[in-house]
Amino acid sequence: MRGFKLITLIICCVLLFYALDNRQGQLPPLGNFLNPWSGFWQNNSAADEIAEELHLPDLIETVYVKWDDRHVPHIFAQNPHDLYFAQGYIMAKDRLWQLDFITRYAAGRLSEIFGKNETVIQLDKFQRRIGMGFAAENSLQEQQKYPQSLLVVEAYGKGVNAYIENLAPENYPVEFKILDYAPEKWQPIKTALVLKYMAWDLTGHSSDRKMSRVRKVFDQKTLNLLYPDFTPFFEPVIPKGTKWDFLPLKITNPAADFLGTAGAMLPPYEVSPFNGSNNWAVSGSKTKSGKVILCNDMHLNLNLPSIWYEIQLNAPGINVYGVTLPGTPAVIVGFNENISWGFTNAASDVLDWYQIEFKDKNKNAYQYDGGWHKTIKRIEKIKIRGAATIIDTVVYTHHGPVPYVGKKKTPNSTIPTGAAMRWTAHDPSVEMEMFLRINKAKNYEDYLDALQYFDCPAQNTVFADQSGTIALRHNGKFPVRWPQQGKFMLDGSNPQHDWQAFIPRDQIPQVKNPTRGFVSSANQHPVDEKYPYYLGTFYAGADRSVRINELLKEMKNITPQDMVAMQNDVLNISARRLLPTLLHYLNIDGTKNPLHRHAQKVLENWDYLQKKDSIAPLVFEKWRWELFHNIWKDEMESTNGCLQWPAYEVTENLILQSPDSPFFDNKNTTAKETLAGLVNSAFSAVCKRLQEERGPFGENWQWAKNGRTEIGHIGNIPGFGRSSLITNGALSTVNAIGKTHGPSWRMVVELGEKVKAWGIYPGGQSGNPGSKFYDDFIDDWVGGHAYELLFLHDEQEKNKQITGYSTLRGN
């Protein structure tokens, strides 16, 4: 009996040690993870300690780093190599796992971490099939022609690797321990992947497939009404009436029309259609100081660690401050001693889909220009942790890759199967050259020189300088199109459907020092009908741009604090425009439901501000979308599949201008529905639903209870995000905050003799969840505050905000 117990004990010990030393499914070896000397216990605030002196053999000269009280590094170097080496080293110190994860995601390499997980494998395939690696390789090859960019990217990578090489496993970021893998050596291709990841995130949304289905349902008159190239209420980026003093390139329309089949659908990796931003600059004639002020707040998906990292870079010929993307050298958005710049997504169409006819199932050739052209096949080897490598073959045409073929229907709404994608981000480009040049820019001419190197993602790039110049360019690489080319799927066999040329840089939409005293953009249509080129149809709604412009027109003696407040503006333009008409049609006199009267009263007394503790915003938004759904569901949910719904401004315009429109009648019923009937039935349904979901009319009906803002961890690791944030605003207000989306970096810069700037992002400088600098900006971001930024002019400058010093020495 004793022998049996001993054997049982030994077996249990062996099994326990085996379990502690090996992975169990997706769990790491618990022995290593729980080890008090090398496990997750080491990932605490002790990692915030700043090393006073470091010896890094690859440095040419000594680099000095000052750390301020928000953990922002101010790097002072004597040459470009050392400046960007130090940036790479510091970025790895604070965000190493983020650097590793985001580049693996972009490259389609997550299965190397997560193993045989079908969802992850399909995501890896998707990233490769849309040509992310292909695009990054083309960019890296083009970079070889630009010595400055090449030096910077290589120096940055050396800095990242210097940190990795000196990092003991016990000091790995906690995510490496949870997922049980180690960081790998940084390569220049990874920087290219980060930039292409952003390009896809900002330009990968398309409506070609849905619009091709729409085209089969509606006649041309209806198409023009429901899907106009210029939506109602819009105010273009470039002021209306701007004269275009150039001779545009000519392009010939194809001889015959083409109706694509629209194909099936892809896996659910659709990028957010809400990725946008606000930016503006005001001339000194409108400011209290007489100096220009530039403002930018970029709206992106919200995550921890944050997409941005704050930094100052100083070396001979450069002194720049702003935010950078982890994985890329330089400052992406910011200012120097002479200029400031910022971005909003241009939203013009730079991605088209071409229907392809293959010769046979082998897909070795496709029809083009009356003959058969050979395809190129790219072999993708997807390594799977703990399993055999998967071989995936992606077919390329001269248009680009064909991500998916076949007729299998899967749940994505934008990318058609059997179609090739033509995307400007696949072309050779060197966006890094633009960032390096604008970081050093001194004036408007330098700004123009820098922008010629930026192709994709196209951006509305706002500018201001010390001389008082303000400007904005709808900048990028835009194909010359015939009217509405790319609004629908194109014929991959017809050369006339190919992109024939690109709009010359001096002919792209731009404005400098307008008489109104400001420039602005909010992802809306860049131009009015008089601009000679077709740029696209689907842009952001008018609400943010209308509100920004009306405020800037009215404001005088503007201060930077006024601009910070304006970035937090939450007036709902759509409600101000539409609600009076909806209330006009509302008739609750025949009902004795007190709930309806309560809801009506708060709407009648509403000031249109989308405040967190207000009830009216929730009732209005639910009512509006219930009404819109009831108006369009009979047309949009057709037997031809889900269609592209009309823009909400189109629907509002019908309500305001065409109350007898036939679209208010449900074609699937024998009765004749009216706008008044739809307004009242939608109101009743929403009141009933809100009561069922939230209880009696009262506090639980407040706007903030609708869906609190969530800032999740980029790896979806529970407990590493911030949830249930109570925020003001909505996606259509200037303070464009949604559940997982919002202002990712707010910045205000006044370009006086001494540059003053304010900024904030929803996160913190450290990527370590155990650090006090991991999420310490979030509460102030929620509150609408911004920090005054510490912009040092030289290494000798003293400031009480400096809390630490590091000296980086070479051999």
PDB file of C-alpha atoms in Angstrom, residues 322-509:
ATOM      1  CA  GLY A 322       5.151  65.250 -31.562  1.00  0.00           C
ATOM      2  CA  VAL A 323       3.963  61.676 -31.719  1.00  0.00           C
ATOM      3  CA  THR A 324       5.364  58.720 -33.578  1.00  0.00           C
ATOM      4  CA  LEU A 325       4.023  55.307 -34.509  1.00  0.00           C
ATOM      5  CA  PRO A 326       5.766  52.498 -32.629  1.00  0.00           C
ATOM      6  CA  GLY A 327       7.882  50.853 -35.325  1.00  0.00           C
ATOM      7  CA  THR A 328       8.603  53.976 -37.369  1.00  0.00           C
ATOM      8  CA  PRO A 329      11.388  56.531 -36.937  1.00  0.00           C
ATOM      9  CA  ALA A 330      10.813  60.308 -36.900  1.00  0.00           C
ATOM     10  CA  VAL A 331       7.780  62.282 -35.714  1.00  0.00           C
ATOM     11  CA  ILE A 332       4.566  61.563 -37.621  1.00  0.00           C
ATOM     12  CA  VAL A 333       2.460  64.521 -36.422  1.00  0.00           C
ATOM     13  CA  GLY A 334       3.864  67.501 -34.585  1.00  0.00           C
ATOM     14  CA  PHE A 335       5.867  70.703 -34.809  1.00  0.00           C
ATOM     15  CA  ASN A 336       9.348  72.159 -34.810  1.00  0.00           C
ATOM     16  CA  GLU A 337      10.636  75.668 -34.141  1.00  0.00           C
ATOM     17  CA  ASN A 338       9.301  76.936 -37.486  1.00  0.00           C
ATOM     18  CA  ILE A 339       6.249  74.947 -38.581  1.00  0.00           C
ATOM     19  CA  SER A 340       3.517  72.593 -37.473  1.00  0.00           C
ATOM     20  CA  TRP A 341       1.549  69.994 -39.427  1.00  0.00           C
ATOM     21  CA  GLY A 342      -1.230  67.463 -38.948  1.00  0.00           C
ATOM     22  CA  PHE A 343      -3.398  64.984 -40.810  1.00  0.00           C
ATOM     23  CA  THR A 344      -6.935  63.853 -41.461  1.00  0.00           C
ATOM     24  CA  ASN A 345      -7.770  60.914 -43.672  1.00  0.00           C
ATOM     25  CA  ALA A 346      -8.434  62.113 -47.237  1.00  0.00           C
ATOM     26  CA  ALA A 347     -11.066  59.389 -47.903  1.00  0.00           C
ATOM     27  CA  SER A 348     -10.668  59.722 -51.674  1.00  0.00           C
ATOM     28  CA  ASP A 349     -10.806  56.434 -53.556  1.00  0.00           C
ATOM     29  CA  VAL A 350      -7.399  54.773 -54.006  1.00  0.00           C
ATOM     30  CA  LEU A 351      -8.615  51.146 -54.059  1.00  0.00           C
ATOM     31  CA  ASP A 352     -10.532  49.575 -56.950  1.00  0.00           C
ATOM     32  CA  TRP A 353     -11.747  46.042 -57.643  1.00  0.00           C
ATOM     33  CA  TYR A 354     -11.447  44.422 -61.082  1.00  0.00           C
ATOM     34  CA  GLN A 355     -13.499  41.390 -62.004  1.00  0.00           C
ATOM     35  CA  ILE A 356     -11.174  38.713 -63.388  1.00  0.00           C
ATOM     36  CA  GLU A 357     -11.940  35.864 -65.791  1.00  0.00           C
ATOM     37  CA  PHE A 358      -9.379  33.079 -65.501  1.00  0.00           C
ATOM     38  CA  LYS A 359      -8.689  30.769 -68.422  1.00  0.00           C
ATOM     39  CA  ASP A 360      -9.238  27.673 -66.315  1.00  0.00           C
ATOM     40  CA  LYS A 361      -9.193  26.382 -62.761  1.00  0.00           C
ATOM     41  CA  ASN A 362      -5.381  26.480 -62.679  1.00  0.00           C
ATOM     42  CA  LYS A 363      -5.485  30.288 -62.833  1.00  0.00           C
ATOM     43  CA  ASN A 364      -2.295  30.496 -64.840  1.00  0.00           C
ATOM     44  CA  ALA A 365      -3.799  33.042 -67.217  1.00  0.00           C
ATOM     45  CA  TYR A 366      -6.572  35.658 -67.232  1.00  0.00           C
ATOM     46  CA  GLN A 367      -8.401  37.466 -69.993  1.00  0.00           C
ATOM     47  CA  TYR A 368      -7.074  40.914 -70.860  1.00  0.00           C
ATOM     48  CA  ASP A 369      -7.158  43.068 -73.989  1.00  0.00           C
ATOM     49  CA  GLY A 370      -8.549  40.315 -76.183  1.00  0.00           C
ATOM     50  CA  GLY A 371      -6.004  37.672 -75.145  1.00  0.00           C
ATOM     51  CA  TRP A 372      -4.765  35.605 -72.235  1.00  0.00           C
ATOM     52  CA  HIS A 373      -2.146  37.108 -69.948  1.00  0.00           C
ATOM     53  CA  LYS A 374      -0.039  35.078 -67.560  1.00  0.00           C
ATOM     54  CA  THR A 375      -0.613  35.408 -63.849  1.00  0.00           C
ATOM     55  CA  ILE A 376       2.123  35.526 -61.245  1.00  0.00           C
ATOM     56  CA  LYS A 377       1.752  33.272 -58.237  1.00  0.00           C
ATOM     57  CA  ARG A 378       3.165  34.281 -54.896  1.00  0.00           C
ATOM     58  CA  ILE A 379       3.758  31.384 -52.528  1.00  0.00           C
ATOM     59  CA  GLU A 380       2.986  32.264 -48.930  1.00  0.00           C
ATOM     60  CA  LYS A 381       4.374  29.970 -46.241  1.00  0.00           C
ATOM     61  CA  ILE A 382       2.389  30.365 -43.037  1.00  0.00           C
ATOM     62  CA  LYS A 383       4.257  28.855 -40.131  1.00  0.00           C
ATOM     63  CA  ILE A 384       1.996  27.376 -37.472  1.00  0.00           C
ATOM     64  CA  ARG A 385       3.281  26.986 -33.951  1.00  0.00           C
ATOM     65  CA  GLY A 386       3.265  23.319 -33.072  1.00  0.00           C
ATOM     66  CA  ALA A 387       1.926  22.242 -36.480  1.00  0.00           C
ATOM     67  CA  ALA A 388       2.943  21.902 -40.099  1.00  0.00           C
ATOM     68  CA  THR A 389       3.490  24.979 -42.244  1.00  0.00           C
ATOM     69  CA  ILE A 390       0.555  25.935 -44.486  1.00  0.00           C
ATOM     70  CA  ILE A 391       1.245  26.812 -48.107  1.00  0.00           C
ATOM     71  CA  ASP A 392      -1.102  29.427 -49.531  1.00  0.00           C
ATOM     72  CA  THR A 393      -0.850  30.548 -53.159  1.00  0.00           C
ATOM     73  CA  VAL A 394      -1.954  34.069 -54.057  1.00  0.00           C
ATOM     74  CA  VAL A 395      -2.603  34.866 -57.716  1.00  0.00           C
ATOM     75  CA  TYR A 396      -1.440  38.264 -59.012  1.00  0.00           C
ATOM     76  CA  THR A 397      -2.586  40.057 -62.152  1.00  0.00           C
ATOM     77  CA  HIS A 398      -1.192  43.320 -63.515  1.00  0.00           C
ATOM     78  CA  HIS A 399      -3.886  45.040 -61.450  1.00  0.00           C
ATOM     79  CA  GLY A 400      -2.723  43.397 -58.249  1.00  0.00           C
ATOM     80  CA  PRO A 401      -3.544  40.346 -56.115  1.00  0.00           C
ATOM     81  CA  VAL A 402      -6.784  38.367 -56.325  1.00  0.00           C
ATOM     82  CA  PRO A 403      -7.367  37.791 -52.601  1.00  0.00           C
ATOM     83  CA  TYR A 404     -10.156  35.241 -52.912  1.00  0.00           C
ATOM     84  CA  VAL A 405     -11.585  33.091 -55.669  1.00  0.00           C
ATOM     85  CA  GLY A 406     -14.503  30.706 -55.807  1.00  0.00           C
ATOM     86  CA  LYS A 407     -18.134  31.138 -54.850  1.00  0.00           C
ATOM     87  CA  LYS A 408     -18.093  30.366 -51.155  1.00  0.00           C
ATOM     88  CA  LYS A 409     -20.102  32.968 -49.244  1.00  0.00           C
ATOM     89  CA  THR A 410     -18.492  34.281 -46.077  1.00  0.00           C
ATOM     90  CA  PRO A 411     -19.491  37.156 -43.785  1.00  0.00           C
ATOM     91  CA  ASN A 412     -17.572  40.227 -45.042  1.00  0.00           C
ATOM     92  CA  SER A 413     -19.216  43.075 -46.880  1.00  0.00           C
ATOM     93  CA  THR A 414     -16.566  44.873 -48.910  1.00  0.00           C
ATOM     94  CA  ILE A 415     -14.191  42.621 -50.837  1.00  0.00           C
ATOM     95  CA  PRO A 416     -15.563  40.610 -53.777  1.00  0.00           C
ATOM     96  CA  THR A 417     -14.261  37.175 -54.663  1.00  0.00           C
ATOM     97  CA  GLY A 418     -12.804  36.603 -58.089  1.00  0.00           C
ATOM     98  CA  ALA A 419     -11.617  40.208 -58.251  1.00  0.00           C
ATOM     99  CA  ALA A 420      -8.167  41.780 -58.333  1.00  0.00           C
ATOM    100  CA  MET A 421      -7.396  44.768 -56.174  1.00  0.00           C
ATOM    101  CA  ARG A 422      -5.665  47.850 -57.532  1.00  0.00           C
ATOM    102  CA  TRP A 423      -4.367  49.796 -54.547  1.00  0.00           C
ATOM    103  CA  THR A 424      -1.919  52.692 -54.523  1.00  0.00           C
ATOM    104  CA  ALA A 425      -0.214  51.265 -51.419  1.00  0.00           C
ATOM    105  CA  HIS A 426       1.037  48.347 -53.539  1.00  0.00           C
ATOM    106  CA  ASP A 427       3.071  50.735 -55.685  1.00  0.00           C
ATOM    107  CA  PRO A 428       6.693  51.555 -54.809  1.00  0.00           C
ATOM    108  CA  SER A 429       6.735  54.543 -52.453  1.00  0.00           C
ATOM    109  CA  VAL A 430       8.861  56.110 -49.760  1.00  0.00           C
ATOM    110  CA  GLU A 431       6.588  57.776 -47.196  1.00  0.00           C
ATOM    111  CA  MET A 432       9.445  57.821 -44.686  1.00  0.00           C
ATOM    112  CA  GLU A 433      11.203  60.436 -46.820  1.00  0.00           C
ATOM    113  CA  MET A 434       8.200  62.722 -46.355  1.00  0.00           C
ATOM    114  CA  PHE A 435       8.287  62.425 -42.561  1.00  0.00           C
ATOM    115  CA  LEU A 436      12.011  63.113 -42.405  1.00  0.00           C
ATOM    116  CA  ARG A 437      11.703  66.185 -44.614  1.00  0.00           C
ATOM    117  CA  ILE A 438       8.711  67.693 -42.872  1.00  0.00           C
ATOM    118  CA  ASN A 439      10.376  67.150 -39.482  1.00  0.00           C
ATOM    119  CA  LYS A 440      13.087  69.577 -40.663  1.00  0.00           C
ATOM    120  CA  ALA A 441      10.859  71.925 -42.694  1.00  0.00           C
ATOM    121  CA  LYS A 442      11.191  75.664 -42.143  1.00  0.00           C
ATOM    122  CA  ASN A 443       8.542  77.111 -44.437  1.00  0.00           C
ATOM    123  CA  TYR A 444       5.748  76.488 -46.939  1.00  0.00           C
ATOM    124  CA  GLU A 445       8.153  75.536 -49.732  1.00  0.00           C
ATOM    125  CA  ASP A 446       9.719  72.833 -47.546  1.00  0.00           C
ATOM    126  CA  TYR A 447       6.233  71.549 -46.726  1.00  0.00           C
ATOM    127  CA  LEU A 448       5.406  71.219 -50.429  1.00  0.00           C
ATOM    128  CA  ASP A 449       8.717  69.516 -51.078  1.00  0.00           C
ATOM    129  CA  ALA A 450       8.061  66.954 -48.345  1.00  0.00           C
ATOM    130  CA  LEU A 451       4.513  66.109 -49.413  1.00  0.00           C
ATOM    131  CA  GLN A 452       5.529  64.935 -52.880  1.00  0.00           C
ATOM    132  CA  TYR A 453       6.949  61.780 -51.258  1.00  0.00           C
ATOM    133  CA  PHE A 454       3.719  60.780 -49.546  1.00  0.00           C
ATOM    134  CA  ASP A 455       1.457  58.509 -51.635  1.00  0.00           C
ATOM    135  CA  CYS A 456      -0.736  56.345 -49.413  1.00  0.00           C
ATOM    136  CA  PRO A 457      -2.728  56.676 -47.214  1.00  0.00           C
ATOM    137  CA  ALA A 458      -3.800  59.961 -48.802  1.00  0.00           C
ATOM    138  CA  GLN A 459      -4.201  62.679 -46.199  1.00  0.00           C
ATOM    139  CA  ASN A 460      -5.541  66.196 -45.759  1.00  0.00           C
ATOM    140  CA  THR A 461      -2.288  67.722 -44.526  1.00  0.00           C
ATOM    141  CA  VAL A 462      -2.710  70.978 -42.625  1.00  0.00           C
ATOM    142  CA  PHE A 463       0.210  73.390 -42.251  1.00  0.00           C
ATOM    143  CA  ALA A 464       1.180  76.563 -40.413  1.00  0.00           C
ATOM    144  CA  ASP A 465       4.487  78.381 -40.051  1.00  0.00           C
ATOM    145  CA  GLN A 466       6.138  81.196 -38.135  1.00  0.00           C
ATOM    146  CA  SER A 467       5.660  83.664 -40.992  1.00  0.00           C
ATOM    147  CA  GLY A 468       1.871  83.380 -40.601  1.00  0.00           C
ATOM    148  CA  THR A 469       1.174  81.098 -43.546  1.00  0.00           C
ATOM    149  CA  ILE A 470      -1.616  78.548 -43.197  1.00  0.00           C
ATOM    150  CA  ALA A 471      -2.353  75.913 -45.831  1.00  0.00           C
ATOM    151  CA  LEU A 472      -4.009  72.566 -46.467  1.00  0.00           C
ATOM    152  CA  ARG A 473      -3.440  69.982 -49.209  1.00  0.00           C
ATOM    153  CA  HIS A 474      -5.544  66.968 -50.092  1.00  0.00           C
ATOM    154  CA  ASN A 475      -2.330  65.069 -50.576  1.00  0.00           C
ATOM    155  CA  GLY A 476      -1.611  61.648 -52.024  1.00  0.00           C
ATOM    156  CA  LYS A 477      -1.401  59.603 -55.196  1.00  0.00           C
ATOM    157  CA  PHE A 478      -4.770  59.781 -56.945  1.00  0.00           C
ATOM    158  CA  PRO A 479      -5.618  58.023 -60.214  1.00  0.00           C
ATOM    159  CA  VAL A 480      -7.116  60.086 -63.011  1.00  0.00           C
ATOM    160  CA  ARG A 481     -10.617  58.649 -63.403  1.00  0.00           C
ATOM    161  CA  TRP A 482     -13.555  59.062 -65.707  1.00  0.00           C
ATOM    162  CA  PRO A 483     -16.689  60.138 -63.787  1.00  0.00           C
ATOM    163  CA  GLN A 484     -17.610  57.486 -61.206  1.00  0.00           C
ATOM    164  CA  GLN A 485     -14.787  55.124 -62.196  1.00  0.00           C
ATOM    165  CA  GLY A 486     -14.254  52.930 -59.149  1.00  0.00           C
ATOM    166  CA  LYS A 487     -17.673  53.625 -57.683  1.00  0.00           C
ATOM    167  CA  PHE A 488     -18.625  50.206 -59.045  1.00  0.00           C
ATOM    168  CA  MET A 489     -16.592  47.106 -59.865  1.00  0.00           C
ATOM    169  CA  LEU A 490     -14.456  47.371 -62.987  1.00  0.00           C
ATOM    170  CA  ASP A 491     -13.752  45.087 -65.938  1.00  0.00           C
ATOM    171  CA  GLY A 492     -10.375  43.433 -65.429  1.00  0.00           C
ATOM    172  CA  SER A 493     -10.195  42.398 -69.092  1.00  0.00           C
ATOM    173  CA  ASN A 494     -10.661  45.887 -70.557  1.00  0.00           C
ATOM    174  CA  PRO A 495      -7.549  48.126 -70.773  1.00  0.00           C
ATOM    175  CA  GLN A 496      -9.799  51.188 -70.794  1.00  0.00           C
ATOM    176  CA  HIS A 497     -10.755  50.350 -67.199  1.00  0.00           C
ATOM    177  CA  ASP A 498      -7.115  50.469 -66.056  1.00  0.00           C
ATOM    178  CA  TRP A 499      -5.767  53.495 -64.238  1.00  0.00           C
ATOM    179  CA  GLN A 500      -4.343  55.602 -67.072  1.00  0.00           C
ATOM    180  CA  ALA A 501      -2.457  58.268 -65.124  1.00  0.00           C
ATOM    181  CA  PHE A 502      -2.208  60.028 -61.770  1.00  0.00           C
ATOM    182  CA  ILE A 503      -3.253  63.567 -60.951  1.00  0.00           C
ATOM    183  CA  PRO A 504      -0.174  65.829 -61.067  1.00  0.00           C
ATOM    184  CA  ARG A 505       0.837  67.044 -57.612  1.00  0.00           C
ATOM    185  CA  ASP A 506       0.344  70.679 -58.563  1.00  0.00           C
ATOM    186  CA  GLN A 507      -3.271  69.903 -59.561  1.00  0.00           C
ATOM    187  CA  ILE A 508      -4.421  68.125 -56.409  1.00  0.00           C
ATOM    188  CA  PRO A 509      -6.850  70.081 -54.200  1.00  0.00           C
TER     189      PRO A 509
END
